Amino acid sequence: LHYSACFCWRFTVAVTAIMITRLQQEVVTAHKLSLTSTFIPSSSSLRYQHSCKNNSSSTDKSLERIKQRDTTTHVLSSSSSPLSSSSQLTSPSPWSPGKWKITLDFGIDETNPDSSSLEQSENTMQLHKLLGENWGAEGGRLVLPFQVIISSETSSIDETGRGQANPSVAMKWLGGKPTGSIECLPKETSDDESNDEIIHHATYINNKGEQRVQVSPGLWRNEPPTPILPSYTKILSGQSSSLRMYLKIVNSIERNTISFPEDQLLLLKSNTFRTSQFASGIQTLLPYQYAKEQSQQVLEEQLNHETGDRRLDGNDLLETIGGYKDIAALIIERDERRRRWKEVEGVLPKISGPSIKIGLAATTEQLLNDEKRWGIWPGDTELLTVERGVVLAAVSAKEKKQSLFPWMQDSNVEEMVVVGKWSATPLFDE
């Protein structure tokens, strides 16, 4: 009896070791496949309804479901033209000025689950170091809307930055020669305020009432797209251009825990798309978006306590090991597709709502018909959209010099820190 018990124990250990070895090999193989496979969602996968069975073939079908290919079918509606009727609207000239409403939204944003929490924490620490521990506390916000004219002319503003606050920082921020200027439009006043000699461009309300804000003109540069190295050596179809510009708040502003001193230099950046560029970008993005969401859904279905893989219940040792092996493969597949999506989503159009939900298709026509999105911007006759971007403030900070000579004092350096978001809405004269 003792001999039989020992034999059974050794046999169980040996089988378990073999299964673990196979598990490691298949996990590595699945990982390599996920690195080399290309996902193109099909109409059949959109209509596919997953039904989990209580055997090992259920997860294999789930993996096949993720990797299905159909190059003859597209997520975008085939009945819609790549460019809709609204996208055919153009500006009279590539150098025609455009009128836009800029909205600056100052404050500390909540942690985004799709972004790096470490990066956001580091920015918050830097922000408190430069602007004070209380800056942005208790959810403080300050929203500053104003109208601007985007022009291709730069002669009205000294391109060297002379006369501007922190000229070297502003010009370095553009990353090259500016391609145009941004001029703020004076805010209309009532008849009672017509004698007011101070021209202002924006207003906000704090505990002292309505406050007026002056915003000085600045320069902008729209940089063409560059490859996402090292993963991509070529530019993705529909990849965004990078807009950078700067403005200066002339007078000090303060509302709750948000405040800036006089002559505060603000640096703005965002992704931009022309109409044809945007349409191509959606077609590039949707397969990545669909693959990420689909792989997560398949994994959740397999882990469901009621309808998931019954081998995970632990009733049979060998079956349980096989179940965990398949789940590990699904996790690797999910993480790899999420990594691919994260790698490209920062340079492709940001779409939200039902257009990105699993099983629903998005059409370029619906997005291109959004009148609040498209406006005239110099550089091309095609209309342009500016996505929600970030606002940085240039703040002076003392830099300590390590020297044996006492007369070498600390010097001031300009540091940049994210202080909020900004958006742009096109305006058209009646």
Short mmCIF file of N, CA, C and O in Angstrom, two decimals, residues 1-62:
data_model
loop_
_atom_site.label_atom_id
_atom_site.label_comp_id
_atom_site.label_asym_id
_atom_site.label_seq_id
_atom_site.Cartn_x
_atom_site.Cartn_y
_atom_site.Cartn_z
N LEU A 1 0.83 -1.21 0.00
CA LEU A 1 0.00 0.00 0.00
C LEU A 1 0.87 1.26 0.00
O LEU A 1 0.60 2.23 -0.72
N HIS A 2 1.92 1.19 0.82
CA HIS A 2 2.84 2.33 0.88
C HIS A 2 3.51 2.55 -0.47
O HIS A 2 3.67 3.69 -0.92
N TYR A 3 3.92 1.45 -1.11
CA TYR A 3 4.57 1.54 -2.44
C TYR A 3 3.62 2.15 -3.46
O TYR A 3 4.01 3.00 -4.28
N SER A 4 2.37 1.77 -3.43
CA SER A 4 1.38 2.30 -4.39
C SER A 4 1.16 3.80 -4.18
O SER A 4 1.05 4.57 -5.13
N ALA A 5 1.10 4.20 -2.91
CA ALA A 5 0.90 5.62 -2.61
C ALA A 5 2.08 6.45 -3.11
O ALA A 5 1.91 7.53 -3.69
N CYS A 6 3.30 5.95 -2.89
CA CYS A 6 4.49 6.67 -3.36
C CYS A 6 4.51 6.77 -4.89
O CYS A 6 4.86 7.79 -5.46
N PHE A 7 4.13 5.65 -5.53
CA PHE A 7 4.11 5.64 -7.00
C PHE A 7 3.11 6.66 -7.54
O PHE A 7 3.41 7.41 -8.48
N CYS A 8 1.91 6.72 -6.93
CA CYS A 8 0.89 7.67 -7.37
C CYS A 8 1.38 9.12 -7.17
O CYS A 8 1.16 10.00 -8.01
N TRP A 9 2.03 9.35 -6.03
CA TRP A 9 2.52 10.70 -5.74
C TRP A 9 3.58 11.11 -6.74
O TRP A 9 3.57 12.21 -7.27
N ARG A 10 4.55 10.23 -7.03
CA ARG A 10 5.60 10.53 -7.99
C ARG A 10 5.03 10.74 -9.40
O ARG A 10 5.46 11.61 -10.15
N PHE A 11 4.05 9.90 -9.74
CA PHE A 11 3.41 10.03 -11.06
C PHE A 11 2.72 11.39 -11.20
O PHE A 11 2.83 12.07 -12.23
N THR A 12 2.02 11.83 -10.15
CA THR A 12 1.33 13.12 -10.17
C THR A 12 2.31 14.27 -10.32
O THR A 12 2.11 15.21 -11.09
N VAL A 13 3.43 14.20 -9.57
CA VAL A 13 4.45 15.25 -9.63
C VAL A 13 5.06 15.31 -11.03
O VAL A 13 5.27 16.39 -11.60
N ALA A 14 5.33 14.13 -11.61
CA ALA A 14 5.93 14.09 -12.95
C ALA A 14 4.99 14.68 -13.99
O ALA A 14 5.41 15.46 -14.86
N VAL A 15 3.72 14.31 -13.94
CA VAL A 15 2.75 14.83 -14.90
C VAL A 15 2.60 16.34 -14.75
O VAL A 15 2.54 17.09 -15.74
N THR A 16 2.58 16.80 -13.50
CA THR A 16 2.46 18.24 -13.26
C THR A 16 3.66 18.99 -13.83
O THR A 16 3.52 20.06 -14.44
N ALA A 17 4.86 18.44 -13.65
CA ALA A 17 6.07 19.08 -14.19
C ALA A 17 6.02 19.15 -15.71
O ALA A 17 6.40 20.15 -16.32
N ILE A 18 5.56 18.07 -16.33
CA ILE A 18 5.46 18.05 -17.79
C ILE A 18 4.46 19.10 -18.28
O ILE A 18 4.71 19.83 -19.24
N MET A 19 3.31 19.21 -17.59
CA MET A 19 2.30 20.17 -17.98
C MET A 19 2.81 21.60 -17.84
O MET A 19 2.52 22.48 -18.66
N ILE A 20 3.56 21.86 -16.74
CA ILE A 20 4.09 23.21 -16.54
C ILE A 20 5.08 23.56 -17.64
O ILE A 20 5.11 24.68 -18.16
N THR A 21 5.94 22.58 -18.02
CA THR A 21 6.90 22.82 -19.09
C THR A 21 6.19 23.13 -20.40
O THR A 21 6.56 24.06 -21.14
N ARG A 22 5.15 22.35 -20.72
CA ARG A 22 4.39 22.61 -21.95
C ARG A 22 3.69 23.96 -21.89
O ARG A 22 3.58 24.67 -22.89
N LEU A 23 3.20 24.31 -20.69
CA LEU A 23 2.55 25.60 -20.52
C LEU A 23 3.51 26.73 -20.85
O LEU A 23 3.16 27.66 -21.59
N GLN A 24 4.75 26.67 -20.34
CA GLN A 24 5.72 27.71 -20.61
C GLN A 24 6.03 27.81 -22.10
O GLN A 24 6.14 28.89 -22.67
N GLN A 25 6.19 26.63 -22.74
CA GLN A 25 6.50 26.62 -24.17
C GLN A 25 5.37 27.22 -25.00
O GLN A 25 5.59 28.02 -25.92
N GLU A 26 4.12 26.87 -24.68
CA GLU A 26 2.99 27.36 -25.46
C GLU A 26 2.73 28.83 -25.20
O GLU A 26 2.30 29.56 -26.09
N VAL A 27 3.02 29.29 -23.97
CA VAL A 27 2.85 30.71 -23.67
C VAL A 27 3.83 31.54 -24.49
O VAL A 27 3.50 32.57 -25.07
N VAL A 28 5.09 31.06 -24.55
CA VAL A 28 6.10 31.76 -25.36
C VAL A 28 5.69 31.76 -26.83
O VAL A 28 5.82 32.76 -27.54
N THR A 29 5.20 30.61 -27.30
CA THR A 29 4.76 30.51 -28.69
C THR A 29 3.61 31.47 -28.99
O THR A 29 3.60 32.16 -30.00
N ALA A 30 2.65 31.52 -28.06
CA ALA A 30 1.51 32.43 -28.24
C ALA A 30 1.96 33.88 -28.24
O ALA A 30 1.45 34.71 -28.98
N HIS A 31 2.97 34.18 -27.39
CA HIS A 31 3.47 35.55 -27.34
C HIS A 31 4.14 35.93 -28.66
O HIS A 31 3.97 37.03 -29.17
N LYS A 32 4.91 34.99 -29.23
CA LYS A 32 5.57 35.27 -30.50
C LYS A 32 4.54 35.45 -31.62
O LYS A 32 4.69 36.30 -32.50
N LEU A 33 3.48 34.67 -31.59
CA LEU A 33 2.44 34.81 -32.60
C LEU A 33 1.77 36.16 -32.51
O LEU A 33 1.46 36.79 -33.51
N SER A 34 1.53 36.61 -31.26
CA SER A 34 0.87 37.90 -31.08
C SER A 34 1.74 39.05 -31.55
O SER A 34 1.24 40.09 -31.95
N LEU A 35 3.07 38.86 -31.51
CA LEU A 35 3.96 39.91 -31.97
C LEU A 35 3.98 40.02 -33.49
O LEU A 35 4.22 41.07 -34.05
N THR A 36 3.75 38.90 -34.17
CA THR A 36 3.87 38.90 -35.62
C THR A 36 2.55 38.95 -36.34
O THR A 36 2.49 39.28 -37.53
N SER A 37 1.46 38.63 -35.66
CA SER A 37 0.16 38.60 -36.33
C SER A 37 -0.38 40.00 -36.53
O SER A 37 -0.10 40.90 -35.78
N THR A 38 -1.17 40.20 -37.57
CA THR A 38 -1.81 41.47 -37.86
C THR A 38 -3.31 41.29 -37.79
O THR A 38 -3.85 40.38 -38.41
N PHE A 39 -3.97 42.17 -37.04
CA PHE A 39 -5.41 42.00 -36.83
C PHE A 39 -6.19 42.89 -37.77
O PHE A 39 -5.95 44.07 -37.85
N ILE A 40 -7.10 42.31 -38.48
CA ILE A 40 -8.06 43.05 -39.31
C ILE A 40 -9.43 42.49 -39.01
O ILE A 40 -9.74 41.36 -39.37
N PRO A 41 -10.29 43.25 -38.30
CA PRO A 41 -11.59 42.72 -37.90
C PRO A 41 -12.48 42.47 -39.11
O PRO A 41 -12.41 43.18 -40.10
N SER A 42 -13.30 41.46 -39.03
CA SER A 42 -14.20 41.11 -40.12
C SER A 42 -15.64 41.24 -39.69
O SER A 42 -15.96 41.32 -38.52
N SER A 43 -16.52 41.24 -40.68
CA SER A 43 -17.94 41.34 -40.36
C SER A 43 -18.42 40.10 -39.63
O SER A 43 -19.32 40.15 -38.81
N SER A 44 -17.81 38.95 -39.93
CA SER A 44 -18.22 37.73 -39.24
C SER A 44 -17.83 37.77 -37.78
O SER A 44 -18.57 37.29 -36.91
N SER A 45 -16.67 38.38 -37.47
CA SER A 45 -16.27 38.47 -36.06
C SER A 45 -17.13 39.47 -35.32
O SER A 45 -17.32 39.37 -34.11
N LEU A 46 -17.66 40.48 -36.04
CA LEU A 46 -18.55 41.43 -35.39
C LEU A 46 -19.85 40.77 -34.98
O LEU A 46 -20.47 41.14 -34.00
N ARG A 47 -20.31 39.78 -35.77
CA ARG A 47 -21.58 39.13 -35.48
C ARG A 47 -21.41 37.86 -34.65
O ARG A 47 -22.39 37.22 -34.28
N TYR A 48 -20.17 37.51 -34.39
CA TYR A 48 -19.91 36.24 -33.70
C TYR A 48 -20.39 36.31 -32.26
O TYR A 48 -20.11 37.24 -31.54
N GLN A 49 -21.13 35.34 -31.83
CA GLN A 49 -21.61 35.23 -30.45
C GLN A 49 -20.88 34.08 -29.77
O GLN A 49 -21.03 32.92 -30.16
N HIS A 50 -20.11 34.43 -28.74
CA HIS A 50 -19.27 33.42 -28.09
C HIS A 50 -20.10 32.55 -27.14
O HIS A 50 -20.88 33.04 -26.36
N SER A 51 -19.90 31.26 -27.23
CA SER A 51 -20.54 30.33 -26.30
C SER A 51 -19.46 29.44 -25.73
O SER A 51 -18.75 28.74 -26.45
N CYS A 52 -19.29 29.47 -24.42
CA CYS A 52 -18.21 28.74 -23.77
C CYS A 52 -18.65 27.31 -23.47
O CYS A 52 -19.73 27.07 -22.96
N LYS A 53 -17.78 26.37 -23.79
CA LYS A 53 -18.03 24.98 -23.50
C LYS A 53 -17.11 24.51 -22.39
O LYS A 53 -16.08 25.10 -22.14
N ASN A 54 -17.47 23.44 -21.73
CA ASN A 54 -16.70 22.95 -20.60
C ASN A 54 -15.59 22.01 -21.03
O ASN A 54 -15.44 20.92 -20.50
N ASN A 55 -14.80 22.39 -22.02
CA ASN A 55 -13.66 21.58 -22.43
C ASN A 55 -12.59 22.51 -22.96
O ASN A 55 -12.77 23.71 -23.10
N SER A 56 -11.44 21.95 -23.31
CA SER A 56 -10.28 22.75 -23.70
C SER A 56 -10.45 23.46 -25.02
O SER A 56 -9.76 24.42 -25.30
N SER A 57 -11.37 23.03 -25.88
CA SER A 57 -11.54 23.66 -27.18
C SER A 57 -12.18 25.03 -27.08
O SER A 57 -12.11 25.82 -28.01
N SER A 58 -12.81 25.37 -25.95
CA SER A 58 -13.49 26.66 -25.82
C SER A 58 -12.51 27.82 -25.89
O SER A 58 -12.77 28.81 -26.57
N THR A 59 -11.39 27.71 -25.20
CA THR A 59 -10.43 28.79 -25.23
C THR A 59 -9.71 28.85 -26.55
O THR A 59 -9.33 29.92 -27.03
N ASP A 60 -9.48 27.71 -27.20
CA ASP A 60 -8.86 27.70 -28.52
C ASP A 60 -9.72 28.48 -29.51
O ASP A 60 -9.22 29.23 -30.34
N LYS A 61 -11.04 28.30 -29.41
CA LYS A 61 -11.94 29.05 -30.29
C LYS A 61 -11.88 30.53 -29.97
O LYS A 61 -12.00 31.37 -30.85
N SER A 62 -11.69 30.86 -28.68
CA SER A 62 -11.58 32.27 -28.30
C SER A 62 -10.35 32.90 -28.91
O SER A 62 -10.38 34.03 -29.40
#
